[in-house]
Short mmCIF file of C-alpha atoms in Angstrom, two decimals:
data_model
loop_
_atom_site.label_atom_id
_atom_site.label_comp_id
_atom_site.label_asym_id
_atom_site.label_seq_id
_atom_site.Cartn_x
_atom_site.Cartn_y
_atom_site.Cartn_z
CA MET A 1004 160.62 113.96 158.31
CA ASP A 1005 158.48 113.04 161.61
CA MET A 1006 160.75 111.27 164.29
CA ILE A 1007 159.56 108.43 166.50
CA HIS A 1008 159.41 109.81 169.89
CA TRP A 1009 158.98 106.93 172.68
CA GLY A 1010 159.58 109.21 175.85
CA GLY A 1011 161.44 108.01 178.84
CA PRO A 1012 165.20 107.95 179.47
CA GLY A 1013 167.64 108.53 176.75
CA GLU A 1014 165.32 110.83 174.49
CA ASP A 1015 167.27 113.73 174.27
CA TYR A 1016 170.58 111.52 173.32
CA ARG A 1017 168.65 109.91 170.62
CA LEU A 1018 167.52 113.08 169.28
CA SER A 1019 170.80 114.64 169.48
CA LYS A 1020 172.37 111.80 167.35
CA ILE A 1021 170.14 111.51 164.95
CA SER A 1022 170.22 115.10 164.32
CA SER A 1023 173.94 115.55 164.46
CA ALA A 1024 175.16 116.06 161.53
CA SER A 1025 178.67 114.94 162.66
CA ILE A 1026 180.33 112.48 164.90
CA ASN A 1027 182.72 113.49 167.59
CA SER A 1028 186.04 111.97 166.44
CA ALA A 1029 187.10 111.75 170.49
CA ASN A 1030 185.20 108.74 170.44
CA GLY A 1031 187.03 106.93 167.77
CA ILE A 1032 183.99 106.04 165.51
CA ALA A 1033 183.99 107.33 162.07
CA ALA A 1034 180.67 108.61 160.20
CA PRO A 1035 178.63 105.17 159.32
CA ALA A 1036 178.79 104.05 155.63
CA PRO A 1037 175.63 103.76 153.96
CA ASP A 1038 176.24 99.73 153.75
CA ASP A 1039 177.08 99.40 157.54
CA ALA A 1040 174.78 101.98 159.17
CA ALA A 1041 171.22 101.95 160.33
CA PRO A 1042 169.65 104.77 158.09
CA VAL A 1043 167.65 107.55 159.61
CA TRP A 1044 164.10 107.03 158.42
CA GLN A 1045 160.59 106.59 159.46
CA PRO A 1046 159.84 102.77 159.34
CA PRO A 1047 156.49 101.54 158.54
CA LYS A 1048 153.97 100.45 160.55
CA ALA A 1049 154.70 96.39 161.95
CA LEU A 1050 152.72 94.16 159.83
CA ARG A 1051 150.86 91.33 161.86
CA SER A 1052 151.39 88.40 159.70
CA PHE A 1053 149.74 84.91 160.59
CA PRO A 1054 152.45 82.13 160.66
CA LEU A 1055 151.11 79.97 158.08
CA PHE A 1056 154.23 78.08 157.45
CA GLU A 1057 154.78 77.32 160.95
CA VAL A 1058 151.25 76.32 161.08
CA VAL A 1059 151.56 73.94 158.14
CA MET A 1060 154.75 72.45 159.36
CA THR A 1061 152.96 71.80 163.46
CA VAL A 1062 149.71 70.10 161.38
CA THR A 1063 151.79 67.95 159.28
CA GLY A 1064 154.08 67.31 162.42
CA VAL A 1065 151.06 66.16 164.37
CA LEU A 1066 149.76 64.04 161.65
CA GLY A 1067 152.98 62.45 161.12
CA PHE A 1068 153.13 61.71 164.74
CA ILE A 1069 149.59 60.13 164.93
CA GLY A 1070 150.44 57.96 162.21
CA LEU A 1071 153.47 56.82 163.80
CA VAL A 1072 151.44 55.89 167.30
CA VAL A 1073 149.02 54.01 165.03
CA VAL A 1074 151.39 51.98 163.15
CA MET A 1075 154.42 51.84 165.21
CA LEU A 1076 153.86 52.80 168.70
CA TYR A 1077 151.18 51.40 169.65
CA PRO A 1078 151.17 48.27 168.23
CA ALA A 1079 154.60 47.67 169.82
CA SER A 1080 153.18 48.28 173.54
CA SER A 1081 151.65 45.64 175.41
CA GLY A 1082 148.96 48.33 176.68
CA VAL A 1083 148.12 51.59 177.58
CA PHE A 1084 150.58 51.74 180.83
CA SER A 1085 153.11 50.46 178.99
CA LEU A 1086 153.17 53.58 176.38
CA VAL A 1087 152.68 55.99 178.78
CA LYS A 1088 155.55 54.58 180.90
CA THR A 1089 157.93 54.61 178.19
CA THR A 1090 156.89 57.86 176.92
CA LEU A 1091 158.05 59.28 180.38
CA LEU A 1092 161.22 57.61 179.88
CA SER A 1093 161.85 59.32 176.82
CA PHE A 1094 161.28 62.50 178.35
CA VAL A 1095 164.47 62.35 180.05
CA PRO A 1096 166.73 62.77 177.23
CA LEU A 1097 164.71 65.08 175.80
CA ALA A 1098 164.75 67.47 178.71
CA ILE A 1099 168.84 67.25 178.59
CA VAL A 1100 169.07 67.47 174.64
CA ALA A 1101 166.44 70.57 174.94
CA GLY A 1102 168.35 72.15 177.54
CA PHE A 1103 171.51 72.16 176.26
CA LEU A 1104 169.95 73.74 172.97
CA LEU A 1105 168.22 76.57 174.98
CA ARG A 1106 171.61 76.98 176.33
CA ILE A 1107 173.53 77.65 173.22
CA ASP A 1108 170.63 79.66 171.78
CA ARG A 1109 170.11 82.05 174.84
CA TRP A 1110 171.32 85.25 172.88
CA ASP A 1111 169.48 85.21 170.08
CA PRO A 1112 166.75 82.68 170.61
CA GLU A 1113 164.69 81.58 167.74
CA PRO A 1114 161.23 81.61 167.75
CA TRP A 1115 159.30 78.66 169.62
CA LYS A 1116 156.75 78.28 167.31
CA THR A 1117 159.56 77.42 164.52
CA LYS A 1118 161.58 75.07 166.86
CA GLY A 1119 158.22 73.55 167.71
CA ALA A 1120 157.10 72.62 164.24
CA LEU A 1121 160.58 71.23 163.87
CA PHE A 1122 160.18 69.11 166.65
CA LEU A 1123 157.03 67.91 165.73
CA TRP A 1124 158.43 67.30 161.96
CA GLY A 1125 161.10 64.90 163.18
CA ALA A 1126 159.18 63.29 165.77
CA GLY A 1127 156.25 62.70 163.36
CA VAL A 1128 157.16 62.69 159.41
CA ALA A 1129 160.85 61.95 159.91
CA THR A 1130 160.29 58.98 162.36
CA LEU A 1131 157.38 57.36 160.39
CA SER A 1132 158.87 58.15 156.96
CA SER A 1133 162.09 56.74 157.83
CA GLY A 1134 160.62 53.92 159.94
CA ILE A 1135 158.81 52.57 156.80
CA ILE A 1136 161.58 53.09 154.27
CA ASN A 1137 164.17 51.34 156.59
CA THR A 1138 162.00 48.50 157.37
CA ALA A 1139 160.96 48.11 153.74
CA LEU A 1140 165.02 48.05 152.44
CA GLN A 1141 165.80 45.85 155.09
CA TYR A 1142 163.30 43.41 154.14
CA ASN A 1143 164.98 43.48 150.76
CA VAL A 1144 168.21 43.14 152.22
CA THR A 1145 166.97 39.98 154.19
CA PHE A 1146 165.34 38.52 150.78
CA SER A 1147 168.66 38.90 148.92
CA ILE A 1148 171.06 37.47 151.49
CA GLY A 1149 168.60 34.88 153.72
CA ASP A 1150 170.05 36.13 156.80
CA ALA A 1151 167.66 38.34 158.74
CA ASN A 1152 170.12 39.27 161.90
CA ARG A 1153 172.73 40.39 159.60
CA ALA A 1154 170.33 42.19 157.36
CA SER A 1155 169.15 43.74 160.40
CA MET A 1156 173.09 44.77 161.31
CA LEU A 1157 173.48 46.13 157.72
CA GLY A 1158 170.13 48.04 157.66
CA ALA A 1159 171.22 49.71 160.83
CA THR A 1160 174.73 50.37 159.88
CA PHE A 1161 174.52 51.67 156.19
CA ILE A 1162 170.34 52.20 155.53
CA ALA A 1163 169.48 53.87 158.80
CA PRO A 1164 172.19 56.70 158.59
CA LEU A 1165 171.39 57.80 154.81
CA VAL A 1166 167.50 57.39 155.53
CA GLU A 1167 166.97 59.12 158.56
CA GLU A 1168 169.78 62.32 158.41
CA THR A 1169 167.95 62.77 154.89
CA PHE A 1170 164.70 63.31 156.48
CA LYS A 1171 165.60 65.06 159.72
CA GLY A 1172 167.61 67.12 157.64
CA LEU A 1173 164.54 67.88 155.24
CA GLY A 1174 162.77 69.79 157.78
CA VAL A 1175 165.71 72.01 158.28
CA LEU A 1176 166.27 72.44 154.76
CA ILE A 1177 162.79 73.88 154.65
CA VAL A 1178 163.19 76.24 157.27
CA VAL A 1179 166.17 77.71 156.33
CA ILE A 1180 164.60 78.33 152.70
CA VAL A 1181 161.21 79.77 153.99
CA ARG A 1182 162.76 81.67 157.17
CA ARG A 1183 166.65 82.71 155.86
CA ASN A 1184 166.20 86.05 157.07
CA ARG A 1185 165.46 84.70 160.83
CA ILE A 1186 169.12 82.63 160.34
CA ASN A 1187 172.05 84.91 161.16
CA SER A 1188 174.56 82.41 162.87
CA VAL A 1189 175.93 78.99 162.21
CA LEU A 1190 174.37 78.54 165.90
CA ASP A 1191 170.64 78.94 164.59
CA GLY A 1192 171.24 76.20 161.87
CA VAL A 1193 172.39 73.96 165.04
CA VAL A 1194 169.49 74.64 167.10
CA TYR A 1195 166.99 73.86 164.35
CA ALA A 1196 168.73 70.85 163.34
CA GLY A 1197 168.83 69.99 167.09
CA PHE A 1198 165.18 70.61 167.46
CA SER A 1199 164.53 68.25 164.44
CA ALA A 1200 166.54 65.32 166.05
CA ALA A 1201 165.32 66.04 169.22
CA GLY A 1202 161.74 64.95 168.18
CA PHE A 1203 163.18 62.19 166.48
CA MET A 1204 164.95 60.89 169.27
CA PHE A 1205 161.68 61.30 171.44
CA ALA A 1206 159.72 59.22 169.39
CA GLU A 1207 162.45 56.68 168.28
CA ASP A 1208 163.11 56.41 172.17
CA ILE A 1209 159.49 55.15 172.81
CA LEU A 1210 159.43 52.88 170.35
CA TYR A 1211 162.74 51.30 171.78
CA TYR A 1212 161.47 51.18 175.11
CA LEU A 1213 158.41 49.73 174.31
CA ARG A 1214 160.20 46.68 172.55
CA SER A 1215 162.52 46.62 175.67
CA ASP A 1216 159.57 46.77 178.01
CA ASN A 1217 158.09 43.44 176.48
CA ALA A 1218 161.22 42.15 177.12
CA GLY A 1219 161.20 42.53 180.99
CA THR A 1220 162.06 45.48 183.62
CA THR A 1221 165.92 44.62 183.33
CA GLN A 1222 165.93 45.05 179.32
CA LEU A 1223 163.98 47.93 179.67
CA ILE A 1224 166.37 49.54 182.27
CA LEU A 1225 169.65 48.80 180.44
CA VAL A 1226 168.30 49.85 176.84
CA PHE A 1227 167.04 53.08 178.86
CA VAL A 1228 170.83 53.46 180.23
CA LEU A 1229 172.29 52.87 176.81
CA ARG A 1230 170.12 55.57 175.01
CA GLY A 1231 168.81 57.68 177.31
CA LEU A 1232 171.84 58.51 179.65
CA LEU A 1233 174.76 57.45 177.62
CA SER A 1234 174.08 58.71 174.53
CA PRO A 1235 171.33 61.01 174.30
CA PHE A 1236 173.15 63.65 171.72
CA ILE A 1237 173.77 61.24 168.89
CA HIS A 1238 171.10 62.24 166.89
CA ALA A 1239 171.28 66.11 167.62
CA MET A 1240 175.04 65.83 167.08
CA ALA A 1241 174.84 63.82 163.83
CA THR A 1242 172.00 66.35 162.82
CA SER A 1243 173.90 69.52 163.61
CA MET A 1244 176.24 68.53 160.74
CA THR A 1245 173.49 69.32 158.33
CA GLY A 1246 172.17 72.20 159.81
CA ILE A 1247 175.69 73.55 160.04
CA GLY A 1248 176.43 72.97 156.43
CA LEU A 1249 172.70 74.66 155.63
CA ALA A 1250 173.56 77.96 157.67
CA LEU A 1251 177.36 78.06 156.26
CA ALA A 1252 175.28 77.60 152.33
CA LEU A 1253 172.98 80.67 153.23
CA LEU A 1254 175.24 83.18 155.19
CA LYS A 1255 178.72 82.48 153.78
CA PHE A 1256 178.60 81.32 150.09
CA LYS A 1257 177.39 83.30 147.20
CA ARG A 1258 177.34 80.83 144.05
CA GLY A 1259 174.89 77.95 143.47
CA TRP A 1260 177.32 75.00 142.72
CA SER A 1261 179.29 76.13 146.38
CA LYS A 1262 175.97 76.36 148.15
CA ALA A 1263 175.32 72.87 147.25
CA GLY A 1264 178.57 71.44 147.71
CA ILE A 1265 178.91 72.43 151.25
CA VAL A 1266 175.62 71.12 151.88
CA LEU A 1267 176.61 67.98 150.63
CA ILE A 1268 179.33 67.74 152.66
CA PHE A 1269 177.95 68.51 156.01
CA TRP A 1270 175.17 66.09 155.03
CA PHE A 1271 177.84 63.47 154.30
CA LEU A 1272 179.34 64.20 157.82
CA ALA A 1273 175.95 63.85 159.15
CA MET A 1274 175.63 60.20 158.07
CA LEU A 1275 179.29 59.42 158.95
CA VAL A 1276 178.37 60.64 162.79
CA HIS A 1277 175.28 58.19 162.17
CA PHE A 1278 177.12 55.27 160.84
CA VAL A 1279 180.06 55.46 162.98
CA TRP A 1280 177.51 55.01 166.04
CA ASN A 1281 175.57 52.85 164.49
CA GLY A 1282 178.51 50.56 163.10
CA ALA A 1283 180.23 50.27 166.29
CA SER A 1284 176.71 49.17 168.16
CA ALA A 1285 175.97 46.29 165.65
CA TYR A 1286 179.25 44.80 165.39
CA LEU A 1287 181.77 45.62 168.23
CA GLY A 1288 179.73 43.39 170.73
CA ARG A 1289 181.33 44.17 174.23
CA LEU A 1290 183.77 45.90 172.75
CA PHE A 1291 181.25 48.83 172.34
CA LEU A 1292 181.34 50.21 175.96
CA LEU A 1293 185.37 50.46 175.41
CA PHE A 1294 184.50 52.25 171.89
CA TYR A 1295 181.97 54.48 173.80
CA PHE A 1296 184.29 55.61 176.37
CA ILE A 1297 187.54 55.98 173.97
CA VAL A 1298 185.83 57.68 171.10
CA GLU A 1299 182.00 58.49 171.54
CA VAL A 1300 182.74 60.52 175.26
CA PRO A 1301 185.11 62.47 173.70
CA ALA A 1302 183.37 63.41 170.95
CA PHE A 1303 180.44 64.34 172.55
CA ILE A 1304 182.57 67.04 174.92
CA VAL A 1305 184.51 68.16 171.92
CA TRP A 1306 181.31 68.93 169.95
CA MET A 1307 179.62 70.64 172.85
CA ALA A 1308 182.39 72.31 173.74
CA LEU A 1309 182.88 74.27 170.27
CA LEU A 1310 178.99 74.75 170.49
CA ALA A 1311 179.10 76.54 173.64
CA HIS A 1312 182.21 78.48 172.78
CA ALA A 1313 180.34 79.93 169.72
CA ALA A 1314 177.31 80.59 171.58
CA ARG A 1315 179.62 82.78 174.17
CA LYS A 1316 180.83 84.73 171.29
CA GLU A 1317 177.99 86.10 170.04
CA PRO A 1318 177.64 88.79 172.90
CA GLU A 1319 180.52 90.33 171.34
CA LYS A 1320 179.22 90.00 167.58
CA ILE A 1321 175.78 91.83 168.65
CA ARG A 1322 177.44 94.45 170.19
CA VAL A 1323 179.65 95.40 167.37
CA GLY A 1324 176.69 94.75 164.80
CA LEU A 1325 174.80 97.71 167.21
CA VAL A 1326 177.24 100.30 167.04
CA PRO A 1327 175.69 101.72 163.83
CA TYR A 1328 172.16 101.71 165.56
CA VAL A 1329 174.00 103.68 168.37
CA ARG A 1330 175.68 105.78 166.32
CA THR A 1331 172.40 107.31 164.69
CA GLY A 1332 170.52 107.05 167.56
CA TRP A 1333 167.73 104.33 167.59
CA VAL A 1334 169.50 102.41 170.33
CA LEU A 1335 170.89 103.54 173.53
CA PRO A 1336 174.55 102.46 174.85
CA GLY A 1337 172.72 101.17 177.97
CA GLU A 1338 170.53 98.94 175.92
CA VAL A 1339 173.14 97.22 174.21
CA THR A 1340 174.51 96.48 177.64
CA MET A 1341 171.35 95.30 178.69
CA VAL A 1342 171.31 92.96 175.50
CA THR A 1343 174.61 91.59 175.75
CA ASP A 1344 175.17 91.07 179.56
CA ARG A 1345 173.52 88.16 181.03
CA ARG A 1346 173.13 90.11 184.57
CA SER A 1347 171.65 93.19 182.99
CA ARG A 1348 169.29 90.61 180.85
CA LYS A 1349 167.92 89.05 183.94
CA ALA A 1350 167.54 92.72 185.63
CA ALA A 1351 165.47 94.07 183.10
CA MET A 1352 163.11 91.04 182.61
CA LYS A 1353 162.44 91.34 186.60
CA TRP A 1354 162.29 95.09 186.23
CA SER A 1355 159.56 94.70 183.40
CA VAL A 1356 157.39 91.95 185.34
CA GLN A 1357 156.20 95.28 187.19
CA GLY A 1358 154.36 96.32 184.40
CA GLY A 1359 152.60 93.11 183.82
CA ARG A 1360 152.72 90.16 181.44
CA ASP A 1361 152.46 92.30 178.52
CA SER A 1362 155.27 94.49 179.67
CA LYS A 1363 157.26 91.23 180.29
CA ARG A 1364 156.47 89.77 176.86
CA ALA A 1365 157.28 93.32 175.09
CA MET A 1366 160.94 93.36 177.17
CA ARG A 1367 161.68 89.63 176.09
CA SER A 1368 160.69 90.66 172.36
CA PHE A 1369 162.89 93.89 172.50
CA LEU A 1370 165.87 91.68 173.68
CA SER A 1371 165.39 89.36 170.86
CA HIS A 1372 165.00 91.99 168.51
CA LEU A 1373 168.31 93.97 169.39
CA SER A 1374 170.26 90.83 169.36
CA SER A 1375 169.05 89.88 165.58
CA LEU A 1376 169.62 93.26 164.87
CA GLY A 1377 172.94 93.06 166.04
CA LEU A 1378 174.04 89.77 164.37
CA ASP A 1379 172.73 90.57 160.87
CA GLN A 1380 174.73 93.49 161.05
CA HIS A 1381 177.82 92.12 161.86
CA LEU A 1382 177.21 89.63 159.47
CA MET A 1383 176.47 91.91 156.70
CA ALA A 1384 179.57 93.79 157.71
CA LYS A 1385 181.27 90.68 156.41
CA HIS A 1386 179.77 89.14 153.52
CA GLY A 1387 177.97 92.38 152.07
CA PRO A 1388 174.58 93.69 152.13
CA ASP A 1389 171.55 91.37 151.76
CA PRO A 1390 168.35 93.68 150.00
CA ALA A 1391 166.03 91.04 151.74
CA ARG A 1392 167.44 91.13 154.83
CA ILE A 1393 167.82 94.74 155.08
CA ASP A 1394 164.32 95.14 154.54
CA HIS A 1395 163.58 92.37 157.33
CA ASP A 1396 165.82 94.22 159.97
CA ARG A 1397 163.88 97.48 159.16
CA GLN A 1398 160.32 95.96 160.22
CA ILE A 1399 162.26 94.44 163.13
CA LEU A 1400 163.50 98.03 164.11
CA SER A 1401 159.80 99.24 163.81
CA GLU A 1402 158.81 96.35 166.19
CA THR A 1403 161.71 97.18 168.45
CA VAL A 1404 160.59 100.68 168.80
CA GLU A 1405 157.16 99.71 169.74
CA ASN A 1406 158.48 97.27 172.35
CA ARG A 1407 160.15 99.98 173.84
CA ARG A 1408 157.34 102.32 173.99
CA GLU A 1409 154.93 99.42 175.52
CA PHE A 1410 156.95 98.32 178.23
CA LEU A 1411 158.09 101.86 179.25
CA ARG A 1412 154.22 102.67 179.26
CA LEU A 1413 153.38 100.02 181.31
CA THR A 1414 155.93 99.97 183.63
CA SER A 1415 155.48 103.57 184.38
CA ILE A 1416 151.50 102.86 184.97
CA ALA A 1417 152.84 100.43 187.18
CA GLU A 1418 155.24 102.77 188.85
CA GLN A 1419 152.32 105.55 189.46
CA GLN A 1420 149.82 103.10 190.68
CA GLN A 1421 152.84 102.18 193.53
CA ASP A 1422 153.29 105.33 194.45
CA VAL A 1423 149.39 106.16 194.70
CA THR A 1424 149.67 103.08 197.27
CA ASN A 1425 152.18 104.28 199.07
CA ALA A 1426 150.84 107.73 199.52
CA VAL A 1427 147.34 105.93 200.70
CA SER A 1428 149.17 103.69 203.08
CA ALA A 1429 151.29 106.13 204.52
CA ARG A 1430 147.91 108.73 204.76
CA ALA A 1431 146.08 105.67 206.61
CA GLN A 1432 149.05 104.99 208.89
CA ILE A 1433 149.30 108.96 209.78
CA ALA A 1434 145.36 108.76 210.85
#
């Protein structure tokens, strides 16, 4: 069998591991079983596939957002300046939510093209569809009870959570089905759900700020503080429940009825979180701020703390999952440290910059692929092998080897060029 030779430090170690018939018992590691070890094999050449799914989702989201601007946003504004001003204000809570989501997504970051597609789904399709259905159902309630104010309160409390969480979660469901092999932890479901919710929040904030701007600057500032500063996480926290349910159904449940059951439970929790917030703001009046500080603030803190704790546990899962790859020589021990230690990651990225933009891109992809391999291996060690995920990991392994070869080649060229430059400079100084 022809081996893949990439050169650079660690080549002797890799070859000795692959060719070794036994593993030294002194290191406490037994020979890997077939189901939990990376096999010694010649991976196929990586296939460069066109991201058709992300393109379709993005185009759909963009069309939905254009429809939202035409149908709801622009008619609610008093002019272009008002629309621009309220859009800029909406970026504040978006930056807060996106910053937190990227923080918990730092060890095994999901592809930007997928996160961006879900953001546009939330901002376009989910917001436009929810706005149309919410309005239609609220009109029906108004005609039934003959009280527009009461119908508005009932719509916000009971109709909006059902409709909005359904459409936001629908985008996440599509991603989970189509990109199932890319999801290897509950946090992935939270991140995708969070970006769908962030898009929805961004578009909805613009609409609320536009309506408030028409009532005066004071009203706009009040609504901005309440929505943008005091409650930026409500949509993300609610929809994250759906994301958790979908990730659990994919990763930890085998039977169809159990998958459907866990998704329905967490979808209900998403609606419950939304219902409590909307109901309190609609019916508590002046007591709402008291409710906010006693109930909502602790809920936000607990939610964020639990997700941050889950994110902190990912490096250890990656480290354990990469052990079979180290035993068979595909990954060096130092590379495991480079992936699972924050400072080592930063140092690796800084070192790769000397090889140029392509070298940096290859290093970033290398780190991301190793994280995915580790989490997948850890997942399958607990819940059993998944043939589709194994095939996906084989392609990732092939790409990882090519990434390593690429940044080693480019940084080596850069180092040689620097040596030549230094030699020329020293010769010129002597002359």
